[in-house]
Amino acid sequence: MTTRTPGELVAVTYLAAARRAVGANRRQAARAAGLPAHVLYRLERGSSGLDLHTATRLLRAYGITSVQDIEAVTRLLRTPDPAEGMQRDSGPGSRERLAACEKASHTVRWWTAFWIPDLLQTPEYAKAAVRRVLLDSAPGPVPLGLRSLSRRGPRITLLVDEFVLKRPIGGPGVMAGQLAHLQRLVESGAATVRVVPVDCGIPPPGPHFAELHLHRTLVYVDESLGVHYATEPPDRSRHRAHLDVLEAAAASPQESYDWIGRARAALGHRQS
């Protein structure tokens, strides 16, 4: 395995998702990009690095040809500034790249104080949530093909602030539908949802961040202002420490399921 920056992990994962989206296997994709098949295999398996030239050829082979889209991806391959601590993904497609990383992860653990994560949203909630002002580069809802979950998807744990369940994004009807969707995800085993009570005594560490176990690497994602990525050793990760504290303070899965049901019923009363 080659050591990769957070940006390179994101770019490689997104390129693999783009290949699958056009229905090409690795041999077909490599031929379309003018690359030896073993180069693409090693790249997606993590045993070789991704350079700007190869990334551009693959993007064009997958039908991603606009200058802005290509620049947004190749920018991820530049060496991050150590002083910044995290690597920012900005510009067109940043939400799609994040969704690709979430779906490709072995596990995903989210904390949210403001909104339900993209991968768990209903279409109606997504349309309303995209208008949130905290994200300065969200171009629109994540395509449904990326948002949908399958049984072979990541193991998901959502740590959600109590107030998120009460905030009727899109109106009571839309929010009630979103909460019903969360309950179905829990019932199907696609996600574990834990509600963090307001009175737990822990100040929110931030509005929205996640821990992804992606390609044998722990990647931390901060969506406070745009999308920022970092990789840190588990024993030195402030992000992991925050998530551990929140998970310890959260209600049990069954208590949380019942909590969502009560919030959904309260929204129903507001509609009547």
PDB file of C-alpha atoms in Angstrom:
ATOM      1  CA  MET A   1       0.000   0.000   0.000  1.00  0.00           C
ATOM      2  CA  THR A   2       1.272   3.446  -0.903  1.00  0.00           C
ATOM      3  CA  THR A   3       0.917   6.335   1.562  1.00  0.00           C
ATOM      4  CA  ARG A   4      -1.635   8.826   0.278  1.00  0.00           C
ATOM      5  CA  THR A   5      -2.653  12.330   1.237  1.00  0.00           C
ATOM      6  CA  PRO A   6      -6.323  12.880   2.112  1.00  0.00           C
ATOM      7  CA  GLY A   7      -6.851  14.593  -1.248  1.00  0.00           C
ATOM      8  CA  GLU A   8      -5.379  11.681  -3.195  1.00  0.00           C
ATOM      9  CA  LEU A   9      -7.614   9.216  -1.320  1.00  0.00           C
ATOM     10  CA  VAL A  10     -10.652  11.297  -2.269  1.00  0.00           C
ATOM     11  CA  ALA A  11      -9.589  11.645  -5.912  1.00  0.00           C
ATOM     12  CA  VAL A  12      -8.874   7.917  -6.372  1.00  0.00           C
ATOM     13  CA  THR A  13     -12.167   6.937  -4.728  1.00  0.00           C
ATOM     14  CA  TYR A  14     -14.118   9.396  -6.882  1.00  0.00           C
ATOM     15  CA  LEU A  15     -12.452   8.155 -10.074  1.00  0.00           C
ATOM     16  CA  ALA A  16     -13.360   4.555  -9.234  1.00  0.00           C
ATOM     17  CA  ALA A  17     -16.973   5.619  -8.635  1.00  0.00           C
ATOM     18  CA  ALA A  18     -16.989   7.527 -11.953  1.00  0.00           C
ATOM     19  CA  ARG A  19     -15.722   4.409 -13.749  1.00  0.00           C
ATOM     20  CA  ARG A  20     -18.509   2.292 -12.291  1.00  0.00           C
ATOM     21  CA  ALA A  21     -21.054   5.000 -13.126  1.00  0.00           C
ATOM     22  CA  VAL A  22     -20.270   4.685 -16.850  1.00  0.00           C
ATOM     23  CA  GLY A  23     -20.447   0.886 -16.639  1.00  0.00           C
ATOM     24  CA  ALA A  24     -16.792   0.225 -17.520  1.00  0.00           C
ATOM     25  CA  ASN A  25     -14.573  -2.442 -16.025  1.00  0.00           C
ATOM     26  CA  ARG A  26     -10.929  -1.657 -15.321  1.00  0.00           C
ATOM     27  CA  ARG A  27      -9.660  -3.055 -18.611  1.00  0.00           C
ATOM     28  CA  GLN A  28     -12.182  -1.053 -20.645  1.00  0.00           C
ATOM     29  CA  ALA A  29     -11.505   2.125 -18.664  1.00  0.00           C
ATOM     30  CA  ALA A  30      -7.738   1.791 -19.019  1.00  0.00           C
ATOM     31  CA  ARG A  31      -8.068   1.289 -22.783  1.00  0.00           C
ATOM     32  CA  ALA A  32     -10.293   4.383 -23.092  1.00  0.00           C
ATOM     33  CA  ALA A  33      -7.751   6.441 -21.137  1.00  0.00           C
ATOM     34  CA  GLY A  34      -4.780   5.073 -23.075  1.00  0.00           C
ATOM     35  CA  LEU A  35      -3.260   3.407 -19.998  1.00  0.00           C
ATOM     36  CA  PRO A  36      -1.994  -0.129 -19.342  1.00  0.00           C
ATOM     37  CA  ALA A  37      -4.642  -2.134 -17.480  1.00  0.00           C
ATOM     38  CA  HIS A  38      -2.282  -2.932 -14.617  1.00  0.00           C
ATOM     39  CA  VAL A  39      -1.787   0.799 -13.945  1.00  0.00           C
ATOM     40  CA  LEU A  40      -5.481   1.316 -13.225  1.00  0.00           C
ATOM     41  CA  TYR A  41      -5.672  -1.891 -11.195  1.00  0.00           C
ATOM     42  CA  ARG A  42      -2.742  -0.879  -8.992  1.00  0.00           C
ATOM     43  CA  LEU A  43      -4.133   2.640  -8.653  1.00  0.00           C
ATOM     44  CA  GLU A  44      -7.569   1.562  -7.431  1.00  0.00           C
ATOM     45  CA  ARG A  45      -6.082  -1.125  -5.164  1.00  0.00           C
ATOM     46  CA  GLY A  46      -3.862   1.449  -3.449  1.00  0.00           C
ATOM     47  CA  SER A  47      -0.486   0.065  -4.506  1.00  0.00           C
ATOM     48  CA  SER A  48       0.505   3.050  -6.673  1.00  0.00           C
ATOM     49  CA  GLY A  49       0.058   6.809  -6.559  1.00  0.00           C
ATOM     50  CA  LEU A  50      -2.106   9.066  -8.717  1.00  0.00           C
ATOM     51  CA  ASP A  51      -0.508  11.891 -10.682  1.00  0.00           C
ATOM     52  CA  LEU A  52      -2.112  14.883 -12.404  1.00  0.00           C
ATOM     53  CA  HIS A  53      -1.629  13.509 -15.921  1.00  0.00           C
ATOM     54  CA  THR A  54      -3.233  10.128 -15.149  1.00  0.00           C
ATOM     55  CA  ALA A  55      -6.126  11.756 -13.271  1.00  0.00           C
ATOM     56  CA  THR A  56      -6.887  14.040 -16.210  1.00  0.00           C
ATOM     57  CA  ARG A  57      -6.848  11.164 -18.713  1.00  0.00           C
ATOM     58  CA  LEU A  58      -9.194   9.100 -16.559  1.00  0.00           C
ATOM     59  CA  LEU A  59     -11.601  11.980 -15.995  1.00  0.00           C
ATOM     60  CA  ARG A  60     -11.875  12.579 -19.734  1.00  0.00           C
ATOM     61  CA  ALA A  61     -12.353   8.857 -20.384  1.00  0.00           C
ATOM     62  CA  TYR A  62     -15.281   8.898 -17.928  1.00  0.00           C
ATOM     63  CA  GLY A  63     -16.921  11.867 -19.669  1.00  0.00           C
ATOM     64  CA  ILE A  64     -15.843  14.489 -17.125  1.00  0.00           C
ATOM     65  CA  THR A  65     -14.401  17.061 -19.501  1.00  0.00           C
ATOM     66  CA  SER A  66     -15.111  20.565 -18.215  1.00  0.00           C
ATOM     67  CA  VAL A  67     -12.080  22.579 -17.161  1.00  0.00           C
ATOM     68  CA  GLN A  68     -13.696  23.434 -13.823  1.00  0.00           C
ATOM     69  CA  ASP A  69     -14.444  19.789 -12.964  1.00  0.00           C
ATOM     70  CA  ILE A  70     -10.965  18.606 -13.922  1.00  0.00           C
ATOM     71  CA  GLU A  71      -9.303  21.426 -11.974  1.00  0.00           C
ATOM     72  CA  ALA A  72     -11.391  20.624  -8.875  1.00  0.00           C
ATOM     73  CA  VAL A  73     -10.165  17.015  -8.889  1.00  0.00           C
ATOM     74  CA  THR A  74      -6.524  17.674  -9.800  1.00  0.00           C
ATOM     75  CA  ARG A  75      -6.348  20.341  -7.074  1.00  0.00           C
ATOM     76  CA  LEU A  76      -6.769  17.516  -4.568  1.00  0.00           C
ATOM     77  CA  LEU A  77      -3.487  15.993  -5.742  1.00  0.00           C
ATOM     78  CA  ARG A  78      -1.405  18.990  -4.792  1.00  0.00           C
ATOM     79  CA  THR A  79       0.577  18.726  -1.570  1.00  0.00           C
ATOM     80  CA  PRO A  80      -1.542  20.112   1.291  1.00  0.00           C
ATOM     81  CA  ASP A  81      -0.254  22.961   3.428  1.00  0.00           C
ATOM     82  CA  PRO A  82       0.757  21.451   6.812  1.00  0.00           C
ATOM     83  CA  ALA A  83      -0.226  24.716   8.516  1.00  0.00           C
ATOM     84  CA  GLU A  84      -3.851  24.265   7.437  1.00  0.00           C
ATOM     85  CA  GLY A  85      -4.188  20.842   9.042  1.00  0.00           C
ATOM     86  CA  MET A  86      -6.931  19.716   6.637  1.00  0.00           C
ATOM     87  CA  GLN A  87      -7.203  19.524   2.866  1.00  0.00           C
ATOM     88  CA  ARG A  88     -10.111  21.373   1.297  1.00  0.00           C
ATOM     89  CA  ASP A  89     -12.202  20.084  -1.608  1.00  0.00           C
ATOM     90  CA  SER A  90     -13.942  23.006  -3.257  1.00  0.00           C
ATOM     91  CA  GLY A  91     -15.576  23.677  -6.577  1.00  0.00           C
ATOM     92  CA  PRO A  92     -17.911  21.595  -8.742  1.00  0.00           C
ATOM     93  CA  GLY A  93     -18.690  18.068  -7.601  1.00  0.00           C
ATOM     94  CA  SER A  94     -17.402  18.301  -4.035  1.00  0.00           C
ATOM     95  CA  ARG A  95     -20.609  16.756  -2.645  1.00  0.00           C
ATOM     96  CA  GLU A  96     -20.473  13.918  -5.182  1.00  0.00           C
ATOM     97  CA  ARG A  97     -16.854  13.191  -4.268  1.00  0.00           C
ATOM     98  CA  LEU A  98     -17.768  13.112  -0.585  1.00  0.00           C
ATOM     99  CA  ALA A  99     -20.699  10.757  -1.259  1.00  0.00           C
ATOM    100  CA  ALA A 100     -18.415   8.464  -3.266  1.00  0.00           C
ATOM    101  CA  CYS A 101     -16.006   8.307  -0.318  1.00  0.00           C
ATOM    102  CA  GLU A 102     -18.813   7.621   2.147  1.00  0.00           C
ATOM    103  CA  LYS A 103     -20.207   4.780   0.029  1.00  0.00           C
ATOM    104  CA  ALA A 104     -16.761   3.229  -0.503  1.00  0.00           C
ATOM    105  CA  SER A 105     -15.941   3.272   3.222  1.00  0.00           C
ATOM    106  CA  HIS A 106     -15.976   0.188   5.433  1.00  0.00           C
ATOM    107  CA  THR A 107     -17.480   2.195   8.291  1.00  0.00           C
ATOM    108  CA  VAL A 108     -18.868   5.729   8.591  1.00  0.00           C
ATOM    109  CA  ARG A 109     -19.429   7.520  11.880  1.00  0.00           C
ATOM    110  CA  TRP A 110     -21.137  10.916  11.706  1.00  0.00           C
ATOM    111  CA  TRP A 111     -21.816  13.678  14.196  1.00  0.00           C
ATOM    112  CA  THR A 112     -24.345  16.306  13.193  1.00  0.00           C
ATOM    113  CA  ALA A 113     -25.844  19.247  15.055  1.00  0.00           C
ATOM    114  CA  PHE A 114     -27.652  20.844  12.090  1.00  0.00           C
ATOM    115  CA  TRP A 115     -28.820  18.474   9.311  1.00  0.00           C
ATOM    116  CA  ILE A 116     -29.158  14.818   8.329  1.00  0.00           C
ATOM    117  CA  PRO A 117     -26.111  13.678   6.288  1.00  0.00           C
ATOM    118  CA  ASP A 118     -26.498  13.565   2.512  1.00  0.00           C
ATOM    119  CA  LEU A 119     -26.274   9.775   2.265  1.00  0.00           C
ATOM    120  CA  LEU A 120     -29.248   9.346   4.608  1.00  0.00           C
ATOM    121  CA  GLN A 121     -31.499  12.039   3.141  1.00  0.00           C
ATOM    122  CA  THR A 122     -34.804  11.646   1.327  1.00  0.00           C
ATOM    123  CA  PRO A 123     -35.035  13.504  -2.024  1.00  0.00           C
ATOM    124  CA  GLU A 124     -37.459  16.036  -0.530  1.00  0.00           C
ATOM    125  CA  TYR A 125     -35.235  16.747   2.467  1.00  0.00           C
ATOM    126  CA  ALA A 126     -32.194  17.023   0.189  1.00  0.00           C
ATOM    127  CA  LYS A 127     -33.837  19.724  -1.924  1.00  0.00           C
ATOM    128  CA  ALA A 128     -34.598  21.765   1.178  1.00  0.00           C
ATOM    129  CA  ALA A 129     -31.282  21.084   2.937  1.00  0.00           C
ATOM    130  CA  VAL A 130     -29.184  22.251  -0.004  1.00  0.00           C
ATOM    131  CA  ARG A 131     -30.329  25.777   0.748  1.00  0.00           C
ATOM    132  CA  ARG A 132     -28.489  25.752   4.077  1.00  0.00           C
ATOM    133  CA  VAL A 133     -26.113  28.687   4.307  1.00  0.00           C
ATOM    134  CA  LEU A 134     -23.202  26.978   6.084  1.00  0.00           C
ATOM    135  CA  LEU A 135     -22.019  25.172   2.945  1.00  0.00           C
ATOM    136  CA  ASP A 136     -20.384  27.722   0.697  1.00  0.00           C
ATOM    137  CA  SER A 137     -19.840  25.411  -2.268  1.00  0.00           C
ATOM    138  CA  ALA A 138     -22.792  23.026  -2.385  1.00  0.00           C
ATOM    139  CA  PRO A 139     -23.945  23.018  -6.026  1.00  0.00           C
ATOM    140  CA  GLY A 140     -27.096  20.978  -5.463  1.00  0.00           C
ATOM    141  CA  PRO A 141     -28.425  17.709  -4.061  1.00  0.00           C
ATOM    142  CA  VAL A 142     -26.234  14.641  -4.353  1.00  0.00           C
ATOM    143  CA  PRO A 143     -27.512  12.427  -7.226  1.00  0.00           C
ATOM    144  CA  LEU A 144     -29.792   9.664  -5.993  1.00  0.00           C
ATOM    145  CA  GLY A 145     -27.522   6.981  -7.428  1.00  0.00           C
ATOM    146  CA  LEU A 146     -24.798   8.087  -5.033  1.00  0.00           C
ATOM    147  CA  ARG A 147     -27.094   8.683  -2.077  1.00  0.00           C
ATOM    148  CA  SER A 148     -28.863   5.293  -2.148  1.00  0.00           C
ATOM    149  CA  LEU A 149     -27.619   2.609   0.244  1.00  0.00           C
ATOM    150  CA  SER A 150     -27.347  -1.135  -0.167  1.00  0.00           C
ATOM    151  CA  ARG A 151     -26.788  -4.051   2.203  1.00  0.00           C
ATOM    152  CA  ARG A 152     -23.187  -4.182   0.993  1.00  0.00           C
ATOM    153  CA  GLY A 153     -22.659  -0.530   1.887  1.00  0.00           C
ATOM    154  CA  PRO A 154     -20.726   0.878   4.833  1.00  0.00           C
ATOM    155  CA  ARG A 155     -21.588   0.206   8.460  1.00  0.00           C
ATOM    156  CA  ILE A 156     -23.099   3.531   9.470  1.00  0.00           C
ATOM    157  CA  THR A 157     -23.403   5.130  12.888  1.00  0.00           C
ATOM    158  CA  LEU A 158     -25.153   8.499  13.080  1.00  0.00           C
ATOM    159  CA  LEU A 159     -24.734  10.563  16.241  1.00  0.00           C
ATOM    160  CA  VAL A 160     -27.399  13.208  15.940  1.00  0.00           C
ATOM    161  CA  ASP A 161     -28.115  16.190  18.173  1.00  0.00           C
ATOM    162  CA  GLU A 162     -31.613  16.143  19.634  1.00  0.00           C
ATOM    163  CA  PHE A 163     -32.410  19.493  18.018  1.00  0.00           C
ATOM    164  CA  VAL A 164     -31.860  18.070  14.507  1.00  0.00           C
ATOM    165  CA  LEU A 165     -34.991  15.958  14.986  1.00  0.00           C
ATOM    166  CA  LYS A 166     -37.007  19.050  15.895  1.00  0.00           C
ATOM    167  CA  ARG A 167     -35.737  21.326  13.110  1.00  0.00           C
ATOM    168  CA  PRO A 168     -38.390  21.012  10.349  1.00  0.00           C
ATOM    169  CA  ILE A 169     -36.183  21.507   7.282  1.00  0.00           C
ATOM    170  CA  GLY A 170     -38.553  21.718   4.319  1.00  0.00           C
ATOM    171  CA  GLY A 171     -41.580  21.929   6.642  1.00  0.00           C
ATOM    172  CA  PRO A 172     -43.242  19.441   9.015  1.00  0.00           C
ATOM    173  CA  GLY A 173     -44.297  17.057   6.229  1.00  0.00           C
ATOM    174  CA  VAL A 174     -40.845  16.810   4.679  1.00  0.00           C
ATOM    175  CA  MET A 175     -39.185  16.411   8.068  1.00  0.00           C
ATOM    176  CA  ALA A 176     -41.668  13.726   9.150  1.00  0.00           C
ATOM    177  CA  GLY A 177     -40.853  11.819   5.968  1.00  0.00           C
ATOM    178  CA  GLN A 178     -37.133  12.151   6.699  1.00  0.00           C
ATOM    179  CA  LEU A 179     -37.570  10.795  10.222  1.00  0.00           C
ATOM    180  CA  ALA A 180     -39.629   7.885   8.875  1.00  0.00           C
ATOM    181  CA  HIS A 181     -36.762   7.168   6.460  1.00  0.00           C
ATOM    182  CA  LEU A 182     -34.283   7.118   9.359  1.00  0.00           C
ATOM    183  CA  GLN A 183     -36.468   4.625  11.185  1.00  0.00           C
ATOM    184  CA  ARG A 184     -36.609   2.381   8.102  1.00  0.00           C
ATOM    185  CA  LEU A 185     -32.813   2.490   7.813  1.00  0.00           C
ATOM    186  CA  VAL A 186     -32.556   1.387  11.450  1.00  0.00           C
ATOM    187  CA  GLU A 187     -35.137  -1.365  10.962  1.00  0.00           C
ATOM    188  CA  SER A 188     -33.313  -2.718   7.897  1.00  0.00           C
ATOM    189  CA  GLY A 189     -29.950  -2.692   9.658  1.00  0.00           C
ATOM    190  CA  ALA A 190     -28.502  -0.177   7.188  1.00  0.00           C
ATOM    191  CA  ALA A 191     -27.679   2.331   9.937  1.00  0.00           C
ATOM    192  CA  THR A 192     -27.425   2.772  13.694  1.00  0.00           C
ATOM    193  CA  VAL A 193     -28.813   6.078  14.935  1.00  0.00           C
ATOM    194  CA  ARG A 194     -27.934   7.455  18.391  1.00  0.00           C
ATOM    195  CA  VAL A 195     -29.526  10.673  19.669  1.00  0.00           C
ATOM    196  CA  VAL A 196     -27.312  12.961  21.749  1.00  0.00           C
ATOM    197  CA  PRO A 197     -29.556  14.721  24.316  1.00  0.00           C
ATOM    198  CA  VAL A 198     -29.298  18.471  24.729  1.00  0.00           C
ATOM    199  CA  ASP A 199     -28.961  18.045  28.493  1.00  0.00           C
ATOM    200  CA  CYS A 200     -26.002  15.632  28.256  1.00  0.00           C
ATOM    201  CA  GLY A 201     -23.694  18.471  29.316  1.00  0.00           C
ATOM    202  CA  ILE A 202     -21.318  18.200  26.340  1.00  0.00           C
ATOM    203  CA  PRO A 203     -20.903  21.332  24.181  1.00  0.00           C
ATOM    204  CA  PRO A 204     -21.193  20.524  20.456  1.00  0.00           C
ATOM    205  CA  PRO A 205     -17.643  20.234  19.041  1.00  0.00           C
ATOM    206  CA  GLY A 206     -18.788  21.489  15.633  1.00  0.00           C
ATOM    207  CA  PRO A 207     -21.805  21.444  13.340  1.00  0.00           C
ATOM    208  CA  HIS A 208     -21.025  18.374  11.232  1.00  0.00           C
ATOM    209  CA  PHE A 209     -18.071  16.007  10.851  1.00  0.00           C
ATOM    210  CA  ALA A 210     -17.398  12.355  10.162  1.00  0.00           C
ATOM    211  CA  GLU A 211     -14.916   9.523  10.469  1.00  0.00           C
ATOM    212  CA  LEU A 212     -14.559   7.303   7.385  1.00  0.00           C
ATOM    213  CA  HIS A 213     -12.648   4.017   7.335  1.00  0.00           C
ATOM    214  CA  LEU A 214     -11.593   4.331   3.703  1.00  0.00           C
ATOM    215  CA  HIS A 215      -8.997   2.117   1.987  1.00  0.00           C
ATOM    216  CA  ARG A 216      -7.607   0.994   5.378  1.00  0.00           C
ATOM    217  CA  THR A 217      -7.169   4.607   6.428  1.00  0.00           C
ATOM    218  CA  LEU A 218      -9.150   6.693   8.913  1.00  0.00           C
ATOM    219  CA  VAL A 219     -10.225   9.865   7.113  1.00  0.00           C
ATOM    220  CA  TYR A 220     -11.860  12.738   8.984  1.00  0.00           C
ATOM    221  CA  VAL A 221     -14.281  15.044   7.196  1.00  0.00           C
ATOM    222  CA  ASP A 222     -15.297  18.483   8.467  1.00  0.00           C
ATOM    223  CA  GLU A 223     -18.239  20.098   6.667  1.00  0.00           C
ATOM    224  CA  SER A 224     -18.415  23.279   8.721  1.00  0.00           C
ATOM    225  CA  LEU A 225     -17.412  25.475   5.762  1.00  0.00           C
ATOM    226  CA  GLY A 226     -17.124  23.471   2.582  1.00  0.00           C
ATOM    227  CA  VAL A 227     -15.618  19.968   2.704  1.00  0.00           C
ATOM    228  CA  HIS A 228     -12.258  19.425   4.441  1.00  0.00           C
ATOM    229  CA  TYR A 229     -10.360  16.144   4.820  1.00  0.00           C
ATOM    230  CA  ALA A 230      -7.624  15.001   7.191  1.00  0.00           C
ATOM    231  CA  THR A 231      -5.880  11.764   8.152  1.00  0.00           C
ATOM    232  CA  GLU A 232      -4.562  11.435  11.687  1.00  0.00           C
ATOM    233  CA  PRO A 233      -3.206   8.563  13.776  1.00  0.00           C
ATOM    234  CA  PRO A 234      -6.069   7.291  15.992  1.00  0.00           C
ATOM    235  CA  ASP A 235      -4.111   7.978  19.179  1.00  0.00           C
ATOM    236  CA  ARG A 236      -3.661  11.642  18.207  1.00  0.00           C
ATOM    237  CA  SER A 237      -7.009  12.344  16.576  1.00  0.00           C
ATOM    238  CA  ARG A 238      -9.078  15.076  18.182  1.00  0.00           C
ATOM    239  CA  HIS A 239     -11.893  14.169  15.767  1.00  0.00           C
ATOM    240  CA  ARG A 240     -12.002  10.579  17.019  1.00  0.00           C
ATOM    241  CA  ALA A 241     -11.885  11.792  20.630  1.00  0.00           C
ATOM    242  CA  HIS A 242     -14.902  14.046  20.018  1.00  0.00           C
ATOM    243  CA  LEU A 243     -16.855  11.217  18.408  1.00  0.00           C
ATOM    244  CA  ASP A 244     -16.023   8.803  21.236  1.00  0.00           C
ATOM    245  CA  VAL A 245     -17.251  11.283  23.863  1.00  0.00           C
ATOM    246  CA  LEU A 246     -20.477  11.978  21.945  1.00  0.00           C
ATOM    247  CA  GLU A 247     -21.173   8.278  21.408  1.00  0.00           C
ATOM    248  CA  ALA A 248     -20.690   7.587  25.121  1.00  0.00           C
ATOM    249  CA  ALA A 249     -23.206  10.335  25.977  1.00  0.00           C
ATOM    250  CA  ALA A 250     -25.798   9.289  23.365  1.00  0.00           C
ATOM    251  CA  ALA A 251     -29.017   7.453  24.094  1.00  0.00           C
ATOM    252  CA  SER A 252     -29.099   3.740  23.327  1.00  0.00           C
ATOM    253  CA  PRO A 253     -30.146   2.619  19.816  1.00  0.00           C
ATOM    254  CA  GLN A 254     -33.616   1.573  21.043  1.00  0.00           C
ATOM    255  CA  GLU A 255     -34.108   4.761  23.070  1.00  0.00           C
ATOM    256  CA  SER A 256     -32.996   6.750  20.026  1.00  0.00           C
ATOM    257  CA  TYR A 257     -35.417   4.892  17.735  1.00  0.00           C
ATOM    258  CA  ASP A 258     -38.266   5.737  20.120  1.00  0.00           C
ATOM    259  CA  TRP A 259     -37.041   9.340  20.299  1.00  0.00           C
ATOM    260  CA  ILE A 260     -37.242   9.643  16.517  1.00  0.00           C
ATOM    261  CA  GLY A 261     -40.772   8.211  16.658  1.00  0.00           C
ATOM    262  CA  ARG A 262     -41.854  10.837  19.191  1.00  0.00           C
ATOM    263  CA  ALA A 263     -40.345  13.637  17.105  1.00  0.00           C
ATOM    264  CA  ARG A 264     -42.131  12.295  14.036  1.00  0.00           C
ATOM    265  CA  ALA A 265     -45.459  12.161  15.910  1.00  0.00           C
ATOM    266  CA  ALA A 266     -44.988  15.758  17.099  1.00  0.00           C
ATOM    267  CA  LEU A 267     -44.463  16.876  13.489  1.00  0.00           C
ATOM    268  CA  GLY A 268     -47.662  15.057  12.546  1.00  0.00           C
ATOM    269  CA  HIS A 269     -49.582  17.076  15.138  1.00  0.00           C
ATOM    270  CA  ARG A 270     -48.161  20.274  13.657  1.00  0.00           C
ATOM    271  CA  GLN A 271     -49.507  19.264  10.224  1.00  0.00           C
ATOM    272  CA  SER A 272     -53.025  18.617  11.508  1.00  0.00           C
TER     273      SER A 272
END
